[in-house]
mmCIF file of N, CA and C in Angstrom:
data_model
loop_
_atom_site.group_PDB
_atom_site.id
_atom_site.type_symbol
_atom_site.label_atom_id
_atom_site.label_comp_id
_atom_site.label_asym_id
_atom_site.label_seq_id
_atom_site.Cartn_x
_atom_site.Cartn_y
_atom_site.Cartn_z
ATOM 1 N N UNK A 1 -19.922 41.939 44.044
ATOM 2 C CA UNK A 1 -19.035 40.808 43.884
ATOM 3 C C UNK A 1 -17.609 41.304 43.648
ATOM 4 N N UNK A 2 -16.653 40.720 44.311
ATOM 5 C CA UNK A 2 -15.267 41.186 44.225
ATOM 6 C C UNK A 2 -14.723 41.131 42.796
ATOM 7 N N UNK A 3 -15.032 40.109 42.034
ATOM 8 C CA UNK A 3 -14.504 39.952 40.686
ATOM 9 C C UNK A 3 -14.944 41.032 39.719
ATOM 10 N N UNK A 4 -16.047 41.723 40.057
ATOM 11 C CA UNK A 4 -16.564 42.764 39.180
ATOM 12 C C UNK A 4 -15.980 44.136 39.485
ATOM 13 N N UNK A 5 -15.362 44.277 40.635
ATOM 14 C CA UNK A 5 -14.829 45.571 41.035
ATOM 15 C C UNK A 5 -13.408 45.750 40.517
ATOM 16 N N UNK A 6 -13.049 47.001 40.340
ATOM 17 C CA UNK A 6 -11.715 47.346 39.873
ATOM 18 C C UNK A 6 -10.879 47.754 41.079
ATOM 19 N N UNK A 7 -9.843 46.974 41.385
ATOM 20 C CA UNK A 7 -8.959 47.301 42.495
ATOM 21 C C UNK A 7 -8.079 48.487 42.151
ATOM 22 N N UNK A 8 -7.462 49.070 43.175
ATOM 23 C CA UNK A 8 -6.639 50.264 42.967
ATOM 24 C C UNK A 8 -5.471 49.998 42.011
ATOM 25 N N UNK A 9 -4.764 48.889 42.204
ATOM 26 C CA UNK A 9 -3.633 48.592 41.322
ATOM 27 C C UNK A 9 -4.127 48.282 39.912
ATOM 28 N N UNK A 10 -5.261 47.586 39.806
ATOM 29 C CA UNK A 10 -5.844 47.324 38.488
ATOM 30 C C UNK A 10 -6.186 48.643 37.799
ATOM 31 N N UNK A 11 -6.725 49.580 38.554
ATOM 32 C CA UNK A 11 -7.056 50.892 37.996
ATOM 33 C C UNK A 11 -5.803 51.587 37.462
ATOM 34 N N UNK A 12 -4.729 51.561 38.241
ATOM 35 C CA UNK A 12 -3.479 52.192 37.810
ATOM 36 C C UNK A 12 -2.920 51.534 36.549
ATOM 37 N N UNK A 13 -2.955 50.218 36.505
ATOM 38 C CA UNK A 13 -2.456 49.499 35.327
ATOM 39 C C UNK A 13 -3.338 49.807 34.121
ATOM 40 N N UNK A 14 -4.652 49.804 34.313
ATOM 41 C CA UNK A 14 -5.579 50.089 33.217
ATOM 42 C C UNK A 14 -5.387 51.515 32.697
ATOM 43 N N UNK A 15 -5.227 52.468 33.596
ATOM 44 C CA UNK A 15 -4.958 53.848 33.179
ATOM 45 C C UNK A 15 -3.643 53.951 32.408
ATOM 46 N N UNK A 16 -2.649 53.211 32.843
ATOM 47 C CA UNK A 16 -1.349 53.240 32.168
ATOM 48 C C UNK A 16 -1.449 52.618 30.780
ATOM 49 N N UNK A 17 -2.215 51.554 30.653
ATOM 50 C CA UNK A 17 -2.434 50.952 29.326
ATOM 51 C C UNK A 17 -3.086 51.976 28.407
ATOM 52 N N UNK A 18 -4.075 52.707 28.914
ATOM 53 C CA UNK A 18 -4.727 53.744 28.109
ATOM 54 C C UNK A 18 -3.732 54.848 27.756
ATOM 55 N N UNK A 19 -2.911 55.242 28.715
ATOM 56 C CA UNK A 19 -1.909 56.290 28.516
ATOM 57 C C UNK A 19 -0.904 55.895 27.430
ATOM 58 N N UNK A 20 -0.465 54.648 27.464
ATOM 59 C CA UNK A 20 0.527 54.173 26.488
ATOM 60 C C UNK A 20 -0.096 53.871 25.136
ATOM 61 N N UNK A 21 -1.399 53.750 25.107
ATOM 62 C CA UNK A 21 -2.213 53.510 23.923
ATOM 63 C C UNK A 21 -1.714 52.334 23.095
ATOM 64 N N UNK A 22 -1.007 52.584 22.017
ATOM 65 C CA UNK A 22 -0.651 51.501 21.092
ATOM 66 C C UNK A 22 0.700 50.866 21.407
ATOM 67 N N UNK A 23 1.311 51.242 22.521
ATOM 68 C CA UNK A 23 2.615 50.688 22.886
ATOM 69 C C UNK A 23 2.584 50.120 24.306
ATOM 70 N N UNK A 24 1.422 49.594 24.704
ATOM 71 C CA UNK A 24 1.244 49.085 26.069
ATOM 72 C C UNK A 24 1.565 47.593 26.122
ATOM 73 N N UNK A 25 2.780 47.281 26.521
ATOM 74 C CA UNK A 25 3.179 45.897 26.785
ATOM 75 C C UNK A 25 3.763 45.887 28.190
ATOM 76 N N UNK A 26 3.960 44.718 28.763
ATOM 77 C CA UNK A 26 4.298 44.596 30.189
ATOM 78 C C UNK A 26 5.444 45.496 30.634
ATOM 79 N N UNK A 27 6.568 45.443 29.936
ATOM 80 C CA UNK A 27 7.744 46.216 30.356
ATOM 81 C C UNK A 27 7.463 47.716 30.280
ATOM 82 N N UNK A 28 6.787 48.162 29.234
ATOM 83 C CA UNK A 28 6.467 49.588 29.096
ATOM 84 C C UNK A 28 5.533 50.049 30.209
ATOM 85 N N UNK A 29 4.578 49.203 30.590
ATOM 86 C CA UNK A 29 3.657 49.541 31.676
ATOM 87 C C UNK A 29 4.425 49.649 32.992
ATOM 88 N N UNK A 30 5.325 48.702 33.246
ATOM 89 C CA UNK A 30 6.147 48.748 34.465
ATOM 90 C C UNK A 30 6.959 50.039 34.505
ATOM 91 N N UNK A 31 7.609 50.379 33.405
ATOM 92 C CA UNK A 31 8.447 51.578 33.358
ATOM 93 C C UNK A 31 7.621 52.843 33.573
ATOM 94 N N UNK A 32 6.470 52.934 32.906
ATOM 95 C CA UNK A 32 5.621 54.121 33.037
ATOM 96 C C UNK A 32 5.065 54.249 34.454
ATOM 97 N N UNK A 33 4.615 53.142 35.027
ATOM 98 C CA UNK A 33 4.090 53.169 36.396
ATOM 99 C C UNK A 33 5.183 53.532 37.397
ATOM 100 N N UNK A 34 6.342 52.921 37.259
ATOM 101 C CA UNK A 34 7.458 53.204 38.167
ATOM 102 C C UNK A 34 7.828 54.678 38.126
ATOM 103 N N UNK A 35 7.861 55.234 36.931
ATOM 104 C CA UNK A 35 8.222 56.641 36.773
ATOM 105 C C UNK A 35 7.156 57.544 37.386
ATOM 106 N N UNK A 36 5.908 57.289 37.098
ATOM 107 C CA UNK A 36 4.829 58.157 37.589
ATOM 108 C C UNK A 36 4.613 58.034 39.088
ATOM 109 N N UNK A 37 4.737 56.826 39.621
ATOM 110 C CA UNK A 37 4.512 56.612 41.052
ATOM 111 C C UNK A 37 5.777 56.814 41.878
ATOM 112 N N UNK A 38 6.909 56.958 41.171
ATOM 113 C CA UNK A 38 8.209 57.161 41.809
ATOM 114 C C UNK A 38 8.534 56.052 42.802
ATOM 115 N N UNK A 39 8.265 54.824 42.378
ATOM 116 C CA UNK A 39 8.636 53.646 43.169
ATOM 117 C C UNK A 39 8.747 52.466 42.213
ATOM 118 N N UNK A 40 9.564 51.483 42.577
ATOM 119 C CA UNK A 40 9.740 50.337 41.679
ATOM 120 C C UNK A 40 8.475 49.489 41.599
ATOM 121 N N UNK A 41 8.261 48.922 40.436
ATOM 122 C CA UNK A 41 7.127 48.032 40.200
ATOM 123 C C UNK A 41 7.659 46.657 39.829
ATOM 124 N N UNK A 42 6.957 45.649 40.237
ATOM 125 C CA UNK A 42 7.322 44.279 39.904
ATOM 126 C C UNK A 42 6.728 43.904 38.550
ATOM 127 N N UNK A 43 7.578 43.423 37.653
ATOM 128 C CA UNK A 43 7.100 42.978 36.346
ATOM 129 C C UNK A 43 6.062 41.872 36.513
ATOM 130 N N UNK A 44 6.303 40.950 37.429
ATOM 131 C CA UNK A 44 5.364 39.852 37.655
ATOM 132 C C UNK A 44 4.000 40.335 38.108
ATOM 133 N N UNK A 45 3.978 41.303 39.025
ATOM 134 C CA UNK A 45 2.704 41.830 39.526
ATOM 135 C C UNK A 45 1.938 42.544 38.416
ATOM 136 N N UNK A 46 2.648 43.317 37.613
ATOM 137 C CA UNK A 46 2.002 44.029 36.511
ATOM 138 C C UNK A 46 1.496 43.034 35.475
ATOM 139 N N UNK A 47 2.306 42.047 35.137
ATOM 140 C CA UNK A 47 1.914 41.054 34.136
ATOM 141 C C UNK A 47 0.666 40.289 34.589
ATOM 142 N N UNK A 48 0.644 39.857 35.854
ATOM 143 C CA UNK A 48 -0.530 39.141 36.376
ATOM 144 C C UNK A 48 -1.771 40.032 36.349
ATOM 145 N N UNK A 49 -1.581 41.296 36.680
ATOM 146 C CA UNK A 49 -2.707 42.229 36.675
ATOM 147 C C UNK A 49 -3.237 42.428 35.263
ATOM 148 N N UNK A 50 -2.343 42.529 34.287
ATOM 149 C CA UNK A 50 -2.768 42.679 32.895
ATOM 150 C C UNK A 50 -3.545 41.447 32.437
ATOM 151 N N UNK A 51 -3.102 40.269 32.848
ATOM 152 C CA UNK A 51 -3.830 39.039 32.512
ATOM 153 C C UNK A 51 -5.215 39.041 33.156
ATOM 154 N N UNK A 52 -5.284 39.469 34.423
ATOM 155 C CA UNK A 52 -6.559 39.515 35.138
ATOM 156 C C UNK A 52 -7.510 40.512 34.467
ATOM 157 N N UNK A 53 -6.984 41.658 34.041
ATOM 158 C CA UNK A 53 -7.810 42.644 33.345
ATOM 159 C C UNK A 53 -8.349 42.075 32.035
ATOM 160 N N UNK A 54 -7.530 41.270 31.372
ATOM 161 C CA UNK A 54 -7.992 40.643 30.129
ATOM 162 C C UNK A 54 -9.078 39.614 30.425
ATOM 163 N N UNK A 55 -8.914 38.832 31.490
ATOM 164 C CA UNK A 55 -9.933 37.852 31.876
ATOM 165 C C UNK A 55 -11.256 38.532 32.215
ATOM 166 N N UNK A 56 -11.185 39.724 32.787
ATOM 167 C CA UNK A 56 -12.385 40.492 33.135
ATOM 168 C C UNK A 56 -12.993 41.185 31.914
ATOM 169 N N UNK A 57 -12.290 41.150 30.784
ATOM 170 C CA UNK A 57 -12.785 41.796 29.574
ATOM 171 C C UNK A 57 -12.527 43.293 29.529
ATOM 172 N N UNK A 58 -11.622 43.782 30.368
ATOM 173 C CA UNK A 58 -11.346 45.213 30.429
ATOM 174 C C UNK A 58 -10.235 45.648 29.487
ATOM 175 N N UNK A 59 -9.438 44.693 29.022
ATOM 176 C CA UNK A 59 -8.413 44.960 28.013
ATOM 177 C C UNK A 59 -8.438 43.840 26.980
ATOM 178 N N UNK A 60 -7.902 44.144 25.824
ATOM 179 C CA UNK A 60 -7.720 43.154 24.758
ATOM 180 C C UNK A 60 -6.225 43.116 24.456
ATOM 181 N N UNK A 61 -5.749 41.968 23.992
ATOM 182 C CA UNK A 61 -4.329 41.888 23.645
ATOM 183 C C UNK A 61 -4.158 41.297 22.255
ATOM 184 N N UNK A 62 -3.026 41.624 21.681
ATOM 185 C CA UNK A 62 -2.642 41.083 20.376
ATOM 186 C C UNK A 62 -1.126 41.040 20.356
ATOM 187 N N UNK A 63 -0.591 40.240 19.470
ATOM 188 C CA UNK A 63 0.857 40.174 19.333
ATOM 189 C C UNK A 63 1.315 41.153 18.271
ATOM 190 N N UNK A 64 2.378 41.903 18.594
ATOM 191 C CA UNK A 64 2.997 42.800 17.633
ATOM 192 C C UNK A 64 3.941 42.013 16.740
ATOM 193 N N UNK A 65 4.628 42.721 15.892
ATOM 194 C CA UNK A 65 5.588 42.095 14.985
ATOM 195 C C UNK A 65 6.826 41.639 15.749
ATOM 196 N N UNK A 66 7.447 40.573 15.272
ATOM 197 C CA UNK A 66 8.705 40.129 15.881
ATOM 198 C C UNK A 66 9.823 41.066 15.421
ATOM 199 N N UNK A 67 10.788 41.272 16.308
ATOM 200 C CA UNK A 67 11.903 42.162 15.977
ATOM 201 C C UNK A 67 13.218 41.475 16.309
ATOM 202 N N UNK A 68 14.259 41.868 15.589
ATOM 203 C CA UNK A 68 15.588 41.303 15.825
ATOM 204 C C UNK A 68 16.093 41.675 17.215
ATOM 205 N N UNK A 69 15.780 42.892 17.658
ATOM 206 C CA UNK A 69 16.254 43.330 18.980
ATOM 207 C C UNK A 69 15.640 42.509 20.113
ATOM 208 N N UNK A 70 14.524 41.852 19.862
ATOM 209 C CA UNK A 70 13.895 40.985 20.863
ATOM 210 C C UNK A 70 14.173 39.518 20.558
ATOM 211 N N UNK A 71 15.151 39.256 19.725
ATOM 212 C CA UNK A 71 15.504 37.880 19.397
ATOM 213 C C UNK A 71 14.418 37.162 18.617
ATOM 214 N N UNK A 72 13.676 37.920 17.829
ATOM 215 C CA UNK A 72 12.609 37.331 17.022
ATOM 216 C C UNK A 72 11.295 37.158 17.771
ATOM 217 N N UNK A 73 11.279 37.522 19.047
ATOM 218 C CA UNK A 73 10.038 37.391 19.826
ATOM 219 C C UNK A 73 9.132 38.596 19.577
ATOM 220 N N UNK A 74 7.844 38.356 19.762
ATOM 221 C CA UNK A 74 6.862 39.423 19.568
ATOM 222 C C UNK A 74 6.390 39.954 20.921
ATOM 223 N N UNK A 75 6.065 41.240 20.956
ATOM 224 C CA UNK A 75 5.488 41.847 22.156
ATOM 225 C C UNK A 75 3.991 41.544 22.183
ATOM 226 N N UNK A 76 3.469 41.322 23.380
ATOM 227 C CA UNK A 76 2.023 41.215 23.546
ATOM 228 C C UNK A 76 1.533 42.614 23.913
ATOM 229 N N UNK A 77 0.797 43.229 23.018
ATOM 230 C CA UNK A 77 0.325 44.597 23.188
ATOM 231 C C UNK A 77 -1.108 44.600 23.712
ATOM 232 N N UNK A 78 -1.388 45.498 24.638
ATOM 233 C CA UNK A 78 -2.702 45.586 25.264
ATOM 234 C C UNK A 78 -3.370 46.913 24.925
ATOM 235 N N UNK A 79 -4.685 46.876 24.769
ATOM 236 C CA UNK A 79 -5.494 48.081 24.597
ATOM 237 C C UNK A 79 -6.702 47.975 25.515
ATOM 238 N N UNK A 80 -7.214 49.125 25.913
ATOM 239 C CA UNK A 80 -8.386 49.165 26.783
ATOM 240 C C UNK A 80 -9.627 48.874 25.939
ATOM 241 N N UNK A 81 -10.462 47.959 26.420
ATOM 242 C CA UNK A 81 -11.704 47.622 25.724
ATOM 243 C C UNK A 81 -12.787 48.646 26.076
ATOM 244 N N UNK A 82 -13.926 48.539 25.425
ATOM 245 C CA UNK A 82 -15.062 49.410 25.739
ATOM 246 C C UNK A 82 -15.458 49.227 27.203
ATOM 247 N N UNK A 83 -15.488 47.984 27.665
ATOM 248 C CA UNK A 83 -15.821 47.707 29.071
ATOM 249 C C UNK A 83 -14.779 48.316 30.004
ATOM 250 N N UNK A 84 -13.516 48.300 29.599
ATOM 251 C CA UNK A 84 -12.455 48.900 30.399
ATOM 252 C C UNK A 84 -12.609 50.406 30.495
ATOM 253 N N UNK A 85 -12.954 51.031 29.376
ATOM 254 C CA UNK A 85 -13.188 52.477 29.387
ATOM 255 C C UNK A 85 -14.366 52.817 30.298
ATOM 256 N N UNK A 86 -15.426 52.024 30.218
ATOM 257 C CA UNK A 86 -16.592 52.253 31.073
ATOM 258 C C UNK A 86 -16.230 52.098 32.548
ATOM 259 N N UNK A 87 -15.414 51.097 32.864
ATOM 260 C CA UNK A 87 -14.990 50.882 34.252
ATOM 261 C C UNK A 87 -14.177 52.075 34.750
ATOM 262 N N UNK A 88 -13.279 52.588 33.914
ATOM 263 C CA UNK A 88 -12.480 53.754 34.303
ATOM 264 C C UNK A 88 -13.353 54.996 34.477
ATOM 265 N N UNK A 89 -14.319 55.174 33.584
ATOM 266 C CA UNK A 89 -15.228 56.321 33.704
ATOM 267 C C UNK A 89 -16.033 56.241 34.999
ATOM 268 N N UNK A 90 -16.463 55.036 35.365
ATOM 269 C CA UNK A 90 -17.233 54.848 36.594
ATOM 270 C C UNK A 90 -16.377 55.149 37.823
ATOM 271 N N UNK A 91 -15.145 54.662 37.835
ATOM 272 C CA UNK A 91 -14.242 54.947 38.953
ATOM 273 C C UNK A 91 -13.997 56.452 39.057
ATOM 274 N N UNK A 92 -13.810 57.090 37.923
ATOM 275 C CA UNK A 92 -13.586 58.539 37.910
ATOM 276 C C UNK A 92 -14.804 59.280 38.455
ATOM 277 N N UNK A 93 -16.000 58.853 38.044
ATOM 278 C CA UNK A 93 -17.236 59.480 38.511
ATOM 279 C C UNK A 93 -17.360 59.367 40.028
ATOM 280 N N UNK A 94 -17.085 58.173 40.554
ATOM 281 C CA UNK A 94 -17.181 57.942 41.997
ATOM 282 C C UNK A 94 -16.160 58.796 42.747
ATOM 283 N N UNK A 95 -14.921 58.792 42.272
ATOM 284 C CA UNK A 95 -13.880 59.590 42.943
ATOM 285 C C UNK A 95 -14.219 61.082 42.916
ATOM 286 N N UNK A 96 -14.674 61.575 41.774
ATOM 287 C CA UNK A 96 -15.026 62.992 41.675
ATOM 288 C C UNK A 96 -16.178 63.341 42.609
ATOM 289 N N UNK A 97 -17.179 62.461 42.696
ATOM 290 C CA UNK A 97 -18.314 62.703 43.590
ATOM 291 C C UNK A 97 -17.849 62.749 45.044
ATOM 292 N N UNK A 98 -16.937 61.858 45.396
ATOM 293 C CA UNK A 98 -16.408 61.868 46.761
ATOM 294 C C UNK A 98 -15.631 63.152 47.040
ATOM 295 N N UNK A 99 -14.747 63.535 46.113
ATOM 296 C CA UNK A 99 -13.979 64.771 46.283
ATOM 297 C C UNK A 99 -14.913 65.973 46.375
ATOM 298 N N UNK A 100 -15.913 66.020 45.501
ATOM 299 C CA UNK A 100 -16.838 67.154 45.491
ATOM 300 C C UNK A 100 -17.653 67.237 46.774
ATOM 301 N N UNK A 101 -17.840 66.118 47.451
ATOM 302 C CA UNK A 101 -18.626 66.092 48.677
ATOM 303 C C UNK A 101 -17.852 66.425 49.938
ATOM 304 N N UNK A 102 -16.544 66.574 49.833
ATOM 305 C CA UNK A 102 -15.729 66.888 51.009
ATOM 306 C C UNK A 102 -15.893 68.372 51.340
ATOM 307 N N UNK A 103 -16.294 68.685 52.571
ATOM 308 C CA UNK A 103 -16.405 70.103 52.946
ATOM 309 C C UNK A 103 -15.023 70.766 52.908
ATOM 310 N N UNK A 104 -14.999 72.007 52.495
ATOM 311 C CA UNK A 104 -13.732 72.739 52.417
ATOM 312 C C UNK A 104 -13.039 72.752 53.774
ATOM 313 N N UNK A 105 -13.813 72.810 54.834
ATOM 314 C CA UNK A 105 -13.239 72.862 56.182
ATOM 315 C C UNK A 105 -12.572 71.558 56.599
ATOM 316 N N UNK A 106 -12.817 70.482 55.871
ATOM 317 C CA UNK A 106 -12.233 69.184 56.229
ATOM 318 C C UNK A 106 -10.712 69.197 56.137
ATOM 319 N N UNK A 107 -10.167 70.061 55.315
ATOM 320 C CA UNK A 107 -8.715 70.142 55.139
ATOM 321 C C UNK A 107 -8.173 71.481 55.616
ATOM 322 N N UNK A 108 -8.748 72.000 56.665
ATOM 323 C CA UNK A 108 -8.256 73.256 57.223
ATOM 324 C C UNK A 108 -8.553 74.466 56.362
ATOM 325 N N UNK A 109 -9.599 74.393 55.575
ATOM 326 C CA UNK A 109 -10.017 75.550 54.787
ATOM 327 C C UNK A 109 -9.521 75.584 53.362
ATOM 328 N N UNK A 110 -8.663 74.635 52.973
ATOM 329 C CA UNK A 110 -8.205 74.635 51.579
ATOM 330 C C UNK A 110 -8.331 73.240 51.000
ATOM 331 N N UNK A 111 -8.651 73.209 49.745
ATOM 332 C CA UNK A 111 -8.772 71.932 49.046
ATOM 333 C C UNK A 111 -8.185 72.127 47.661
ATOM 334 N N UNK A 112 -7.106 71.378 47.348
ATOM 335 C CA UNK A 112 -6.485 71.543 46.039
ATOM 336 C C UNK A 112 -6.773 70.390 45.152
#
């Protein structure tokens, strides 16, 4: 079923949330993804993906403290849930199995 699978962009966002750990909010995820992928990211696309991951139970969110620099608004902080960690581990297992199954000759004799 499509709703149960983790799409490539969802995987990247979920990995970035894990990477940022306790400081994963929409803008920070956009900045980290843009920097790592060396291309601009849309805040709207990332925000929608984070909401979708929460609906799937792969992340949990909570509100941080309000700050004067944000005009009294609070950040919505995300963390990877147990189900999210399991989904990432499964994707990693599948990718590693695929890489391990590629014959060395498939890439002209070298595989990095």
